PDB file of C-alpha atoms in Angstrom:
ATOM      1  CA  MET P   1      77.629 106.736  73.981  1.00  0.00           C
ATOM      2  CA  THR P   2      78.619 103.289  72.948  1.00  0.00           C
ATOM      3  CA  THR P   3      76.162 100.454  73.682  1.00  0.00           C
ATOM      4  CA  ASN P   4      77.822  97.295  75.091  1.00  0.00           C
ATOM      5  CA  LYS P   5      76.173  94.453  73.105  1.00  0.00           C
ATOM      6  CA  PRO P   6      76.584  90.883  74.505  1.00  0.00           C
ATOM      7  CA  THR P   7      79.420  89.163  72.545  1.00  0.00           C
ATOM      8  CA  THR P   8      80.584  85.679  71.971  1.00  0.00           C
ATOM      9  CA  SER P   9      84.350  84.873  71.618  1.00  0.00           C
ATOM     10  CA  THR P  10      84.804  82.541  68.725  1.00  0.00           C
ATOM     11  CA  PRO P  11      88.094  81.319  67.082  1.00  0.00           C
ATOM     12  CA  PHE P  12      87.378  83.896  64.473  1.00  0.00           C
ATOM     13  CA  GLY P  13      86.871  86.840  66.638  1.00  0.00           C
ATOM     14  CA  GLU P  14      84.379  88.541  69.007  1.00  0.00           C
ATOM     15  CA  LEU P  15      80.822  88.289  67.422  1.00  0.00           C
ATOM     16  CA  ASP P  16      77.658  89.946  68.158  1.00  0.00           C
ATOM     17  CA  SER P  17      75.711  87.024  70.420  1.00  0.00           C
ATOM     18  CA  ALA P  18      72.066  88.020  69.179  1.00  0.00           C
ATOM     19  CA  ALA P  19      73.214  88.296  65.467  1.00  0.00           C
ATOM     20  CA  LEU P  20      75.247  85.091  65.890  1.00  0.00           C
ATOM     21  CA  GLN P  21      72.213  83.260  67.416  1.00  0.00           C
ATOM     22  CA  GLU P  22      69.912  84.351  64.697  1.00  0.00           C
ATOM     23  CA  ALA P  23      72.428  83.731  61.913  1.00  0.00           C
ATOM     24  CA  SER P  24      73.167  80.007  63.290  1.00  0.00           C
ATOM     25  CA  GLN P  25      69.327  79.360  62.893  1.00  0.00           C
ATOM     26  CA  THR P  26      68.788  80.742  59.498  1.00  0.00           C
ATOM     27  CA  PHE P  27      72.002  81.084  57.619  1.00  0.00           C
ATOM     28  CA  ASP P  28      72.703  78.479  55.086  1.00  0.00           C
ATOM     29  CA  THR P  29      76.418  77.867  54.851  1.00  0.00           C
ATOM     30  CA  GLY P  30      75.857  75.710  51.630  1.00  0.00           C
ATOM     31  CA  GLN P  31      75.244  79.006  49.659  1.00  0.00           C
ATOM     32  CA  LEU P  32      78.906  79.801  50.077  1.00  0.00           C
ATOM     33  CA  LEU P  33      79.881  76.574  48.405  1.00  0.00           C
ATOM     34  CA  ARG P  34      77.285  77.413  45.688  1.00  0.00           C
ATOM     35  CA  MET P  35      79.371  80.730  45.223  1.00  0.00           C
ATOM     36  CA  VAL P  36      82.510  78.664  44.754  1.00  0.00           C
ATOM     37  CA  ASP P  37      80.768  76.443  42.285  1.00  0.00           C
ATOM     38  CA  GLU P  38      79.325  79.362  40.466  1.00  0.00           C
ATOM     39  CA  LEU P  39      82.864  81.091  40.457  1.00  0.00           C
ATOM     40  CA  ASP P  40      84.445  77.874  39.044  1.00  0.00           C
ATOM     41  CA  ALA P  41      81.971  77.709  36.291  1.00  0.00           C
ATOM     42  CA  PHE P  42      82.351  81.371  35.414  1.00  0.00           C
ATOM     43  CA  VAL P  43      86.326  81.012  35.299  1.00  0.00           C
ATOM     44  CA  HIS P  44      86.015  77.945  33.159  1.00  0.00           C
ATOM     45  CA  LEU P  45      83.602  79.665  30.762  1.00  0.00           C
ATOM     46  CA  ALA P  46      85.634  82.898  30.718  1.00  0.00           C
ATOM     47  CA  ARG P  47      88.975  81.000  29.968  1.00  0.00           C
ATOM     48  CA  GLN P  48      87.726  78.671  27.559  1.00  0.00           C
ATOM     49  CA  GLU P  49      88.400  78.997  23.766  1.00  0.00           C
ATOM     50  CA  GLY P  50      85.988  81.568  22.584  1.00  0.00           C
ATOM     51  CA  GLY P  51      85.092  82.619  26.130  1.00  0.00           C
ATOM     52  CA  LEU P  52      85.105  86.172  27.613  1.00  0.00           C
ATOM     53  CA  ARG P  53      88.908  86.188  27.695  1.00  0.00           C
ATOM     54  CA  ASP P  54      89.193  85.510  23.974  1.00  0.00           C
ATOM     55  CA  GLY P  55      86.544  87.973  23.070  1.00  0.00           C
ATOM     56  CA  LEU P  56      88.225  90.740  25.030  1.00  0.00           C
ATOM     57  CA  LEU P  57      91.505  89.865  23.430  1.00  0.00           C
ATOM     58  CA  ARG P  58      89.723  90.136  19.781  1.00  0.00           C
ATOM     59  CA  LEU P  59      87.849  93.289  20.685  1.00  0.00           C
ATOM     60  CA  HIS P  60      91.323  94.737  21.755  1.00  0.00           C
ATOM     61  CA  SER P  61      92.903  93.736  18.605  1.00  0.00           C
ATOM     62  CA  MET P  62      89.825  95.325  16.541  1.00  0.00           C
ATOM     63  CA  ALA P  63      89.893  98.444  18.576  1.00  0.00           C
ATOM     64  CA  GLN P  64      93.693  98.857  17.893  1.00  0.00           C
ATOM     65  CA  THR P  65      93.117  98.543  14.206  1.00  0.00           C
ATOM     66  CA  VAL P  66      90.107 100.906  14.193  1.00  0.00           C
ATOM     67  CA  LEU P  67      91.217 103.596  16.847  1.00  0.00           C
ATOM     68  CA  VAL P  68      95.109 103.653  16.516  1.00  0.00           C
ATOM     69  CA  GLY P  69      95.662 102.263  13.019  1.00  0.00           C
ATOM     70  CA  ALA P  70      97.461  99.078  14.159  1.00  0.00           C
ATOM     71  CA  GLY P  71      97.825  96.458  11.406  1.00  0.00           C
ATOM     72  CA  LEU P  72      95.052  94.027  10.794  1.00  0.00           C
ATOM     73  CA  SER P  73      95.572  91.094  13.394  1.00  0.00           C
ATOM     74  CA  THR P  74      92.044  89.659  13.629  1.00  0.00           C
ATOM     75  CA  PRO P  75      90.032  88.557  10.673  1.00  0.00           C
ATOM     76  CA  ALA P  76      88.086  91.249   8.887  1.00  0.00           C
ATOM     77  CA  GLY P  77      84.483  90.970   8.578  1.00  0.00           C
ATOM     78  CA  ASP P  78      83.415  90.477  12.191  1.00  0.00           C
ATOM     79  CA  SER P  79      81.585  93.676  13.729  1.00  0.00           C
ATOM     80  CA  LEU P  80      83.538  95.437  16.486  1.00  0.00           C
ATOM     81  CA  VAL P  81      79.964  96.874  17.669  1.00  0.00           C
ATOM     82  CA  GLU P  82      78.277  93.595  17.922  1.00  0.00           C
ATOM     83  CA  LEU P  83      81.164  91.858  19.705  1.00  0.00           C
ATOM     84  CA  ALA P  84      81.365  94.668  22.328  1.00  0.00           C
ATOM     85  CA  CYS P  85      77.483  94.353  22.763  1.00  0.00           C
ATOM     86  CA  GLU P  86      77.895  90.496  23.222  1.00  0.00           C
ATOM     87  CA  LEU P  87      80.740  91.028  25.718  1.00  0.00           C
ATOM     88  CA  GLU P  88      78.699  93.460  27.535  1.00  0.00           C
ATOM     89  CA  SER P  89      75.671  91.210  27.925  1.00  0.00           C
ATOM     90  CA  ASP P  90      77.982  88.404  29.194  1.00  0.00           C
ATOM     91  CA  ILE P  91      79.597  90.786  31.730  1.00  0.00           C
ATOM     92  CA  ARG P  92      76.204  91.993  32.940  1.00  0.00           C
ATOM     93  CA  GLU P  93      75.048  88.470  33.491  1.00  0.00           C
ATOM     94  CA  THR P  94      77.996  87.738  35.597  1.00  0.00           C
ATOM     95  CA  VAL P  95      77.624  91.001  37.482  1.00  0.00           C
ATOM     96  CA  GLU P  96      74.045  90.069  38.330  1.00  0.00           C
ATOM     97  CA  VAL P  97      75.490  86.659  39.727  1.00  0.00           C
ATOM     98  CA  LEU P  98      78.166  88.372  41.748  1.00  0.00           C
ATOM     99  CA  ASN P  99      75.586  90.848  43.121  1.00  0.00           C
ATOM    100  CA  GLY P 100      73.607  87.870  44.244  1.00  0.00           C
ATOM    101  CA  TRP P 101      76.469  86.977  46.621  1.00  0.00           C
ATOM    102  CA  LEU P 102      76.379  90.217  48.460  1.00  0.00           C
ATOM    103  CA  PRO P 103      73.333  89.487  50.826  1.00  0.00           C
ATOM    104  CA  PRO P 104      74.726  86.365  52.557  1.00  0.00           C
ATOM    105  CA  LEU P 105      78.133  88.170  52.711  1.00  0.00           C
ATOM    106  CA  THR P 106      76.651  91.370  54.443  1.00  0.00           C
ATOM    107  CA  LEU P 107      74.735  89.102  56.696  1.00  0.00           C
ATOM    108  CA  LEU P 108      77.938  87.509  58.036  1.00  0.00           C
ATOM    109  CA  GLN P 109      79.560  90.994  58.311  1.00  0.00           C
ATOM    110  CA  ASN P 110      76.573  91.929  60.480  1.00  0.00           C
ATOM    111  CA  LEU P 111      78.120  89.571  63.043  1.00  0.00           C
ATOM    112  CA  ASN P 112      80.551  92.326  63.812  1.00  0.00           C
ATOM    113  CA  GLU P 113      80.302  92.916  67.466  1.00  0.00           C
ATOM    114  CA  ARG P 114      80.651  96.697  66.726  1.00  0.00           C
ATOM    115  CA  THR P 115      77.576  97.192  64.470  1.00  0.00           C
TER     116      THR P 115
END
């Protein structure tokens, strides 16, 4: 048995009328722009010299030397384990920020007239 919920036709699909009414009163669309800003900052930090991208490439080089026997292409002396720990910490911080994006996205998904 399906329940026919009242819906509202929008340029972006049929939406649950009650959920749309609630979201229009409580949802801050500015949080979507803040997500964009956070993404821009993350991408900038990840791609800058010495950032996440460089760290991953350096870790790859170190792992190739240690695990596969490849020639030394990264200066010796750095700790593979410490670098892996630093990268993991940076990635966990990023995941925490990204997880914060999920609730508002879920709220918008709940506008679906079929839920």
